[in-house]
Amino acid sequence: MINQLISKIRRTNAPIVVGLDPMLNYVPEHIQKAAFAEYGETLEGAGEAIWQFNKGIVDAIYELVPAVKPQIAMYEQFGIPGLAAFRKTVDYCHEKGLVVIGDIKRGDIGSTCEAYAVGHLGKVQVGSKWYGGFNEDFSTVNPYLGSDGVKPFLKVCAEEKKGIFVLVKTSNPSSGQFQDRLVRAKAQEGDKPLYEVVGEQVAAWGEEYMPQEGAYSYVGAVVGATYPEQGRILREIMPKAYILVPGYGAQGGKGADLVHFFNEDGLGAIVNSSRGIIAAYQQAQYAHLGEKGYADAARAAVLAMREDISSALNGKTR
Amino acid sequence: MINQLISKIRRTNAPIVVGLDPMLNYVPEHIQKAAFAEYGETLEGAGEAIWQFNKGIVDAIYELVPAVKPQIAMYEQFGIPGLAAFRKTVDYCHEKGLVVIGDIKRGDIGSTCEAYAVGHLGKVQVGSKWYGGFNEDFSTVNPYLGSDGVKPFLKVCAEEKKGIFVLVKTSNPSSGQFQDRLVRAKAQEGDKPLYEVVGEQVAAWGEEYMPQEGAYSYVGAVVGATYPEQGRILREIMPKAYILVPGYGAQGGKGADLVHFFNEDGLGAIVNSSRGIIAAYQQAQYAHLGEKGYADAARAAVLAMREDISSALNGKTR
């Protein structure tokens, strides 16, 4: 799946993943009205509204980008009907040929962790039959619990040829509260921040899980665009890990900040934008397209993002 | 809700939470057969089987314990029908007067974290209406992302008078991989393990969120029974945090290990057992009850656990 992702990135020339994180206040009024007319102002109505919204976005962008990243929290808040919309979105994106990164940030231990891995990336056994619960291609994983919280995912990844992105240095302002704490390392090395220790572990996990010798690994990492200097260091620590980069656009990351997340081969990173694309129609520069043109605005925002990243990478001197 | 939990612990004299983590291979054959006869060997069939299994357990133990802790991963692996069984279980436990701790270990940032908080502990707005997605009373939360991943939960907790348990030192063998790393502290303090730094932060978050002056806070912590020495230290660092203690029983924690997790008032900790109770009928000592007696075995295991903890606490000398 990492090879598939890379070949799609090459074909689209867009190391971009569109974050399908539909807040109800991003959903244009005509879509909300139609959904509520059919299902009432219920959780089912909300699920229908975000599903129809997503469908419009996906139809507008699927030829331009390799992947989407639905953020499951935005669906989970609407309970079962919300999660049904998540599943429907995953399936539809697959129909359209997109790679789906489930932004689920799960992390647990033992059989519990296996259950998450199986439910999102694998298949679960029921009697003599096997089923996929949510069927994503990649998941994000929280590393706080150590190897016990990651290895069950790796096992399923190896079986299914799927992948994970481990949280290393997140894009938010308070990510340094624990991730940047200097931890004692070997005597000759000096202290280093926790995110470097986690990054080293990601590289170590990844060495055992790659599709072929020398390729990018099934084990990627999440490093926020808002921390370009840390990105540069982590790029060196984890040369074979694909880096999923959130924080571009609405959170403040710019094209120029992204340069150091990529390798010399022009690969190695995929940049996420959520709000900046799916709610582009609410920005002044796309306002002329109106609410009904929300999908066109998303398409235009993808093209602008592709251009921004491409310029930054072409101007790259290392 | 923390006050309600404490009064239930006092009334039952059982600082025990039953982990409702139903693996299909815990579910007796007659229950699986009945569920598959009705729904086939499908995800719906699996959902029905774990729901019926849970119902039997809850009916047998609801008068003996204050709380249950369904582990959402065990439901999520069965996709939407599994999560429907989770929701049904939460509602049924509430009917029976139990406090419900959703073991969800979520953690994200900003509006995404708000969505998790709202979906599990609060209410989400749909048009002019408000709905609870999963309606738990407490959630477990992963702290790796820092305050940005916790504060949205605290906001909802304050509004709804609910609570969280933050992962501090987890019960698994590899929990030390990151959590035990020595981090540089202030010059006069010397280095300390990361879990202490997280514990200090839990205490700080908790100071602002307590039902009344001097009470136990809405912000609790997860500390594994398998690490009693760390439990003693964390008990001192977070005097007003209720500690949720996993790892008792099947994972190796014993009654005597639990003593230091409690405060002088006999309160301050609640101990989880999952497999050891819900799959007690698979143990040699309860085998005479048979598969059909699985709920009686669970009840007997709760009584034995209550006795074990009570003896340990009565023998406590500090």
XYZ file of C-alpha atoms in Angstrom:
636
model
C 0.000 0.000 0.000
C 2.934 2.358 0.631
C 4.116 1.570 -2.913
C 0.640 2.277 -4.218
C 0.540 5.560 -2.336
C 3.918 6.561 -3.794
C 2.939 5.687 -7.346
C -0.235 7.751 -6.960
C 1.788 10.665 -5.576
C 4.056 10.446 -8.614
C 1.168 10.237 -11.057
C -0.712 13.199 -9.583
C 2.464 15.133 -8.827
C 0.689 16.040 -5.593
C 2.134 14.914 -2.251
C -1.188 15.972 -0.798
C -3.803 14.317 1.357
C -7.191 15.956 1.746
C -8.458 15.826 5.326
C -12.134 14.870 5.283
C -12.969 16.376 8.688
C -16.497 17.647 8.157
C -17.744 19.893 10.947
C -21.458 20.571 10.485
C -20.693 24.282 10.138
C -18.619 23.533 7.041
C -21.610 21.874 5.385
C -23.494 24.321 3.112
C -27.044 25.089 4.115
C -28.687 23.446 1.107
C -27.052 20.119 1.990
C -28.023 20.358 5.653
C -31.590 21.287 4.714
C -31.966 18.351 2.345
C -30.563 15.914 4.924
C -32.773 17.246 7.740
C -35.823 17.189 5.446
C -35.252 13.471 4.942
C -34.088 12.398 8.420
C -35.045 15.293 10.711
C -32.593 17.141 12.939
C -31.240 13.823 14.206
C -27.896 12.055 14.337
C -28.997 10.272 11.158
C -29.630 13.663 9.593
C -26.158 14.843 10.593
C -24.605 11.637 9.225
C -26.406 12.094 5.918
C -25.329 15.761 5.716
C -21.631 15.044 6.222
C -21.753 12.086 3.848
C -23.334 14.151 1.047
C -20.845 16.933 1.748
C -17.928 14.494 1.519
C -19.247 12.972 -1.681
C -19.264 16.379 -3.332
C -15.698 17.057 -2.227
C -14.437 13.630 -3.309
C -16.053 13.929 -6.746
C -14.252 17.241 -7.218
C -10.778 16.209 -6.090
C -10.291 12.483 -6.656
C -8.361 12.885 -9.893
C -6.016 15.474 -8.400
C -4.760 13.825 -5.214
C -3.531 10.384 -4.189
C -5.207 10.152 -0.812
C -7.755 11.363 1.709
C -7.604 11.357 5.487
C -10.978 11.196 7.223
C -10.641 12.226 10.868
C -12.831 9.724 12.711
C -13.562 12.048 15.657
C -15.653 14.258 13.395
C -17.883 11.266 12.645
C -17.755 9.651 16.087
C -19.269 12.775 17.643
C -22.513 11.848 15.873
C -22.528 8.369 17.391
C -23.441 5.340 15.297
C -24.954 7.287 12.377
C -21.787 9.396 12.236
C -19.584 6.322 12.089
C -21.809 4.845 9.401
C -21.046 7.993 7.374
C -17.334 7.401 8.019
C -17.554 3.868 6.669
C -19.569 5.007 3.650
C -16.944 7.679 2.963
C -14.099 5.151 3.150
C -15.885 2.853 0.704
C -16.699 5.656 -1.708
C -13.112 6.916 -1.696
C -11.930 3.417 -2.534
C -14.396 3.278 -5.436
C -12.828 6.470 -6.702
C -9.345 4.989 -6.436
C -8.136 7.034 -3.471
C -5.850 5.746 -0.730
C -7.579 6.179 2.647
C -5.631 7.158 5.752
C -7.875 6.689 8.793
C -6.895 9.418 11.248
C -7.878 7.451 14.322
C -4.871 7.967 16.646
C -5.652 4.724 18.447
C -3.243 3.111 20.846
C -3.778 0.323 23.359
C -2.130 -2.915 24.378
C -2.285 -6.634 23.719
C -5.561 -8.060 22.519
C -7.160 -4.604 22.702
C -4.608 -3.160 20.330
C -5.100 -6.154 18.045
C -8.819 -5.385 18.020
C -8.166 -1.817 16.813
C -5.693 -3.041 14.189
C -8.081 -5.698 12.934
C -11.089 -3.369 13.005
C -9.426 -0.626 10.974
C -6.841 -2.320 8.755
C -7.605 -6.027 8.881
C -10.414 -8.532 9.043
C -12.244 -9.913 12.060
C -13.481 -13.473 12.331
C -17.152 -14.184 13.038
C -17.774 -17.904 13.143
C -16.401 -19.172 9.826
C -16.535 -15.779 8.080
C -14.184 -12.790 7.943
C -15.170 -9.104 7.756
C -13.492 -5.717 7.513
C -14.913 -3.275 10.059
C -13.751 0.039 8.653
C -11.334 -0.957 5.855
C -8.866 1.926 5.829
C -5.480 1.546 4.077
C -3.434 3.347 6.729
C -4.089 4.332 10.350
C -2.490 6.899 12.608
C -1.270 5.392 15.902
C -0.381 6.948 19.281
C 2.931 5.616 20.668
C 2.599 6.538 24.375
C 2.098 2.889 25.411
C 5.317 1.704 23.735
C 5.856 -1.295 21.444
C 2.872 -3.151 22.936
C 0.677 -0.474 21.363
C 2.295 -0.615 17.939
C 3.321 -4.209 17.213
C -0.235 -5.572 16.835
C -0.719 -2.951 14.095
C 2.539 -4.037 12.442
C 1.402 -7.640 12.383
C -1.810 -6.716 10.583
C 0.118 -4.361 8.254
C 2.430 -7.195 7.238
C -0.517 -9.506 6.526
C -2.559 -6.939 4.653
C 0.310 -4.906 3.117
C -1.090 -1.811 4.792
C 0.637 0.852 6.868
C 0.588 3.149 9.883
C 1.740 6.654 10.720
C 2.984 6.911 14.297
C 2.550 10.253 16.096
C 6.041 11.613 16.667
C 5.856 15.412 16.812
C 2.321 16.725 16.505
C 1.398 20.080 14.965
C -0.382 21.650 17.941
C 0.986 24.484 20.130
C 1.255 22.348 23.301
C 2.844 19.333 21.572
C 6.131 20.214 23.247
C 4.715 19.765 26.755
C 5.774 16.116 26.773
C 7.173 15.462 23.274
C 9.949 18.074 23.588
C 11.096 17.068 27.077
C 14.786 16.349 27.058
C 15.379 12.750 28.000
C 18.603 11.250 29.154
C 20.307 9.283 26.419
C 23.496 7.248 26.313
C 26.429 9.038 27.974
C 28.258 9.808 24.755
C 25.145 11.160 23.018
C 23.904 13.853 25.373
C 20.242 14.495 26.134
C 17.670 14.564 23.359
C 13.991 15.440 23.094
C 11.432 12.669 23.490
C 10.231 13.058 19.885
C 13.718 12.049 18.683
C 13.596 8.939 20.854
C 10.183 8.089 19.407
C 11.485 8.853 15.900
C 14.396 6.449 16.381
C 11.933 3.786 17.453
C 9.769 4.428 14.389
C 12.849 3.885 12.212
C 13.628 0.664 14.100
C 10.059 -0.674 13.774
C 10.118 0.262 10.108
C 13.263 -1.644 9.283
C 11.398 -4.915 9.757
C 8.347 -3.811 7.822
C 9.060 -2.671 4.293
C 7.680 -3.993 1.007
C 11.198 -4.557 -0.421
C 14.805 -3.832 0.491
C 15.586 -0.130 0.485
C 11.959 0.939 -0.040
C 9.870 3.215 2.113
C 8.565 1.323 5.094
C 5.023 0.425 6.147
C 5.767 2.436 9.296
C 5.455 6.164 8.726
C 5.386 9.084 11.133
C 3.297 12.159 11.862
C 5.337 15.367 12.150
C 3.614 18.765 12.121
C 4.339 21.345 9.402
C 4.374 23.894 12.214
C 7.733 22.490 13.385
C 9.976 22.568 10.279
C 13.275 22.452 12.193
C 12.190 19.304 14.042
C 11.002 17.963 10.677
C 14.512 18.314 9.270
C 16.023 16.377 12.182
C 13.360 13.674 12.085
C 13.763 13.313 8.308
C 17.386 12.322 8.967
C 16.542 10.020 11.878
C 13.853 8.147 9.919
C 15.076 8.122 6.290
C 12.715 5.319 5.216
C 9.600 6.507 7.018
C 6.983 8.357 5.019
C 6.074 11.492 6.950
C 2.434 12.551 7.157
C 2.542 16.305 7.691
C -0.500 17.975 9.266
C -0.643 21.663 10.143
C -0.386 23.132 6.636
C -2.713 26.022 5.866
C -5.235 26.770 8.597
C -2.781 25.825 11.371
C -0.071 28.081 9.942
C 2.346 25.786 8.032
C 3.523 27.158 4.670
C 4.967 25.552 1.528
C 8.461 26.788 2.357
C 8.259 25.063 5.761
C 7.712 21.711 4.078
C 10.959 21.457 2.194
C 12.883 19.630 4.884
C 10.215 16.950 5.351
C 11.057 15.558 1.901
C 14.009 13.423 0.865
C 16.391 14.118 -2.008
C 14.281 11.841 -4.206
C 11.418 14.331 -3.907
C 9.441 11.724 -1.941
C 9.074 10.850 1.726
C 6.328 13.219 2.791
C 2.639 13.762 2.205
C 1.036 16.981 3.388
C -2.456 17.175 4.813
C -4.875 20.042 4.562
C -8.404 19.769 5.935
C -10.244 23.015 6.597
C -8.109 24.838 4.011
C -9.609 22.625 1.318
C -12.982 21.321 2.412
C -14.084 24.703 3.806
C -12.225 26.754 1.182
C -15.514 28.306 0.066
C -15.651 30.144 3.396
C -12.377 31.953 2.567
C -12.493 35.415 0.976
C -10.559 34.314 -2.101
C -13.108 31.647 -3.029
C -16.212 33.438 -1.775
C -17.288 34.260 -5.338
C -18.036 30.551 -5.863
C -20.724 30.684 -3.191
C -21.917 27.918 -0.848
C -23.183 25.832 -3.740
C -19.733 25.979 -5.285
C -18.062 24.486 -2.202
C -16.684 21.520 -4.153
C -15.280 23.781 -6.883
C -13.645 25.862 -4.173
C -12.112 22.682 -2.714
C -10.767 21.774 -6.145
C -9.294 25.243 -6.623
C -7.694 25.074 -3.158
C -6.097 21.717 -4.002
C -4.619 23.173 -7.198
C -3.258 26.165 -5.280
C -1.758 23.891 -2.639
C -0.147 21.698 -5.283
C 1.394 24.788 -6.852
C 2.620 26.093 -3.482
C 4.315 22.819 -2.569
C 5.721 22.329 -6.049
C 7.316 25.803 -6.061
C 8.767 25.241 -2.632
C 10.260 21.875 -3.627
C 11.648 23.180 -6.921
C 13.333 26.035 -5.113
C 14.780 23.589 -2.628
C 18.511 23.829 -2.088
C 20.120 21.600 0.481
C -19.987 12.104 38.710
C -16.776 11.541 40.688
C -18.839 12.095 43.868
C -21.412 9.615 42.613
C -18.682 7.094 41.847
C -17.238 7.507 45.341
C -20.599 7.105 47.049
C -21.229 3.928 45.058
C -17.786 2.609 45.992
C -18.606 3.271 49.651
C -22.017 1.631 49.420
C -20.761 -1.512 47.690
C -17.513 -1.572 49.663
C -15.959 -2.547 46.350
C -13.397 -0.259 44.691
C -13.872 -2.418 41.625
C -14.690 -1.777 38.012
C -15.638 -4.673 35.785
C -14.036 -4.448 32.350
C -16.619 -5.339 29.730
C -14.137 -6.351 27.019
C -15.943 -9.189 25.284
C -13.760 -11.163 22.887
C -15.914 -13.559 20.856
C -13.998 -16.491 22.341
C -15.216 -15.486 25.803
C -18.830 -15.763 24.674
C -20.322 -19.188 25.500
C -21.346 -21.291 22.551
C -25.077 -21.217 23.279
C -25.080 -17.412 23.090
C -23.062 -17.342 19.866
C -25.338 -19.979 18.326
C -28.512 -18.083 19.189
C -27.085 -14.829 17.816
C -25.859 -16.438 14.583
C -29.182 -18.246 14.151
C -30.919 -14.863 14.179
C -28.396 -12.715 12.260
C -26.069 -15.196 10.560
C -22.298 -15.238 10.968
C -22.195 -11.501 10.319
C -20.985 -8.402 12.119
C -24.590 -7.997 13.305
C -24.450 -11.529 14.675
C -21.207 -10.755 16.509
C -22.714 -7.537 17.895
C -25.773 -9.412 19.146
C -23.594 -12.129 20.734
C -21.436 -9.681 22.713
C -24.463 -7.639 23.740
C -26.303 -10.714 25.084
C -23.114 -11.841 26.806
C -22.691 -8.415 28.438
C -26.309 -8.339 29.545
C -25.869 -11.612 31.395
C -22.740 -10.331 33.134
C -24.313 -7.008 34.077
C -27.423 -8.672 35.512
C -25.173 -10.802 37.718
C -22.854 -8.072 39.021
C -24.677 -4.719 39.024
C -25.537 -4.836 42.705
C -21.983 -5.700 43.721
C -19.894 -3.072 41.967
C -20.051 0.666 41.381
C -18.878 0.762 37.809
C -18.105 -0.966 34.529
C -15.489 -0.155 31.917
C -16.353 -1.239 28.399
C -13.221 -1.263 26.198
C -14.413 0.259 22.943
C -11.778 -1.517 20.798
C -13.493 -4.845 21.443
C -16.679 -3.415 19.898
C -15.026 -1.291 17.210
C -13.426 -4.395 15.685
C -16.923 -5.437 14.605
C -17.507 -2.128 12.819
C -20.848 -0.347 13.106
C -22.798 -3.319 14.566
C -20.091 -3.693 17.214
C -20.320 -0.045 18.181
C -24.102 -0.330 18.324
C -23.574 -3.102 20.909
C -21.247 -0.740 22.816
C -23.914 1.960 22.925
C -26.582 -0.559 23.962
C -24.292 -1.788 26.733
C -23.676 1.751 28.021
C -27.418 2.447 28.115
C -28.211 -0.830 29.846
C -25.537 -0.266 32.492
C -27.032 3.153 33.191
C -30.485 1.568 33.587
C -28.942 -0.728 36.177
C -27.435 2.209 38.051
C -23.808 1.587 37.129
C -21.223 4.284 36.446
C -19.763 3.777 32.961
C -16.098 4.432 32.235
C -15.562 4.397 28.477
C -12.092 2.979 27.907
C -11.507 4.824 24.673
C -7.959 6.220 25.120
C -8.709 9.014 22.669
C -6.421 11.976 22.270
C -6.340 14.628 19.583
C -6.185 18.410 19.305
C -8.434 21.427 18.942
C -11.797 20.920 17.319
C -11.020 17.228 16.790
C -10.467 16.674 20.482
C -13.664 18.605 21.196
C -15.485 16.215 18.877
C -14.272 13.196 20.874
C -15.171 14.880 24.167
C -18.612 15.832 22.937
C -19.246 12.442 21.333
C -18.368 10.435 24.425
C -19.138 12.665 27.421
C -21.210 15.543 26.104
C -23.879 16.439 23.603
C -23.561 17.384 19.961
C -25.746 19.952 18.233
C -27.726 18.998 15.135
C -29.735 21.969 13.907
C -31.749 23.037 16.954
C -31.438 19.696 18.782
C -28.784 18.167 21.034
C -27.781 14.483 21.232
C -25.390 12.290 23.180
C -23.381 10.031 20.885
C -22.134 7.425 23.331
C -23.076 8.856 26.749
C -20.333 7.486 28.979
C -19.710 9.033 32.431
C -15.911 8.951 32.272
C -13.413 8.494 29.447
C -9.791 7.453 29.398
C -7.565 9.963 27.570
C -4.061 9.686 26.058
C -1.828 12.641 27.028
C 0.915 12.420 24.349
C -0.376 15.532 22.554
C -0.200 17.723 25.660
C -2.799 20.105 27.081
C -4.374 20.637 23.651
C -5.470 17.002 23.826
C -6.903 17.214 27.333
C -8.443 20.647 27.829
C -11.375 20.104 25.446
C -12.299 17.086 27.595
C -12.021 19.209 30.739
C -14.372 21.805 29.304
C -17.017 19.153 28.620
C -16.384 17.556 32.041
C -17.025 20.886 33.757
C -20.280 21.380 31.852
C -21.548 17.848 32.316
C -19.980 17.104 35.727
C -18.238 14.122 34.203
C -14.611 13.015 34.403
C -11.555 11.600 32.668
C -8.717 9.254 33.541
C -5.473 10.298 31.875
C -2.976 7.552 30.943
C 0.067 8.103 33.152
C 1.802 4.753 33.668
C 0.152 1.923 31.779
C 0.130 -1.714 32.907
C 1.827 -3.317 29.891
C 5.385 -4.704 29.795
C 6.688 -2.109 27.312
C 5.065 0.888 29.019
C 8.495 1.972 30.195
C 9.823 2.386 26.670
C 8.777 6.046 26.631
C 6.933 6.570 29.934
C 9.964 5.673 32.097
C 12.489 7.748 30.172
C 14.281 10.088 32.534
C 13.609 13.657 31.556
C 15.560 16.684 32.588
C 13.770 18.626 35.294
C 14.608 21.867 37.090
C 18.234 22.008 38.228
C 17.499 21.569 41.928
C 15.167 18.588 41.341
C 17.291 16.155 39.384
C 15.972 14.038 36.505
C 12.650 12.242 36.754
C 10.748 9.715 34.651
C 8.257 11.006 32.116
C 5.324 9.405 33.973
C 6.051 11.664 36.956
C 6.027 14.722 34.710
C 2.679 13.591 33.278
C 1.423 12.855 36.814
C 2.331 16.379 37.941
C 0.406 17.760 34.999
C -2.621 15.589 35.872
C -2.545 17.065 39.381
C -2.297 20.581 37.930
C -5.216 20.026 35.511
C -7.217 18.517 38.338
C -6.828 21.476 40.672
C -9.092 23.533 38.441
C -11.652 20.788 37.994
C -13.078 19.453 41.215
C -16.689 19.303 42.364
C -15.878 21.128 45.621
C -12.840 22.381 47.550
C -10.682 19.520 48.799
C -12.649 16.832 46.961
C -11.363 14.311 44.470
C -10.979 15.916 41.090
C -12.764 15.269 37.797
C -9.282 14.479 36.443
C -8.139 10.994 37.360
C -5.203 8.910 36.173
C -4.508 5.424 34.852
C -1.653 3.641 36.651
C -1.099 -0.104 36.178
C -1.321 -2.532 39.125
C 1.758 -4.160 37.628
C 3.848 -1.158 38.771
C 3.101 -0.811 42.508
C 6.235 1.202 43.321
C 5.396 3.766 40.667
C 1.847 3.716 42.029
C 3.099 4.782 45.450
C 5.028 7.727 44.007
C 2.185 8.802 41.738
C -0.291 8.553 44.641
C 1.784 11.244 46.396
C 2.204 13.407 43.304
C -1.536 13.398 42.531
C -3.281 13.270 45.933
C -6.650 14.399 44.581
C -6.691 12.277 41.428
C -8.716 9.088 41.462
C -6.513 6.321 40.097
C -7.987 3.775 37.715
C -5.839 0.668 38.143
C -5.757 -1.880 35.306
C -3.563 -4.975 35.299
C -5.105 -6.792 38.288
C -5.641 -10.517 37.829
C -4.921 -11.809 34.343
C -2.060 -9.318 33.811
C -0.425 -10.303 37.109
C -1.340 -7.565 39.625
C -2.290 -8.867 43.112
C -4.313 -7.415 45.995
C -1.162 -6.699 47.997
C 0.221 -4.645 45.084
C -2.777 -2.325 45.231
C -2.276 -0.966 48.717
C -0.180 2.031 47.731
C -2.650 3.203 45.087
C -5.128 4.115 47.840
C -5.109 7.140 50.146
C -5.324 7.082 53.941
C -9.105 7.633 53.635
C -9.406 4.214 51.984
C -10.407 5.935 48.765
C -8.552 7.244 45.727
C -8.352 4.125 43.587
C -10.633 1.850 41.618
C -9.292 -1.446 40.335
C -10.253 -2.947 37.001
C -10.529 -6.596 36.137
C -11.762 -7.716 32.729
C -10.900 -11.255 31.640
C -10.549 -12.347 35.284
C -14.259 -11.651 35.782
C -16.076 -11.872 32.468
C -14.220 -15.032 31.407
C -13.967 -16.479 34.938
C -15.912 -19.550 33.830
C -12.895 -20.540 31.710
C -10.722 -20.755 34.855
C -10.264 -24.114 36.601
C -11.723 -22.877 39.893
C -15.051 -21.907 38.307
C -15.179 -24.649 35.664
C -17.823 -26.545 37.652
C -20.315 -23.791 36.806
C -20.030 -24.621 33.120
C -20.412 -22.337 30.115
C -24.051 -21.686 30.909
C -23.019 -20.533 34.369
C -20.662 -17.844 32.971
C -22.557 -15.041 34.713
C -22.533 -16.888 38.063
C -18.798 -17.397 37.626
C -18.394 -13.664 36.993
C -20.346 -12.916 40.172
C -18.205 -15.325 42.183
C -15.034 -13.775 40.746
C -16.213 -10.291 41.767
C -16.838 -11.492 45.318
C -13.377 -13.087 45.459
C -11.780 -9.909 44.127
C -13.629 -7.767 46.674
C -12.373 -10.030 49.428
C -8.797 -9.962 48.103
C -8.706 -6.152 47.937
C -10.450 -5.756 51.275
C -7.937 -8.037 53.034
C -5.054 -6.200 51.452
C -6.414 -2.797 52.497
C -7.215 -3.930 56.048
C -3.707 -5.268 56.443
C -2.344 -1.994 55.179
C 0.239 -0.344 57.388
C 1.836 2.831 56.165
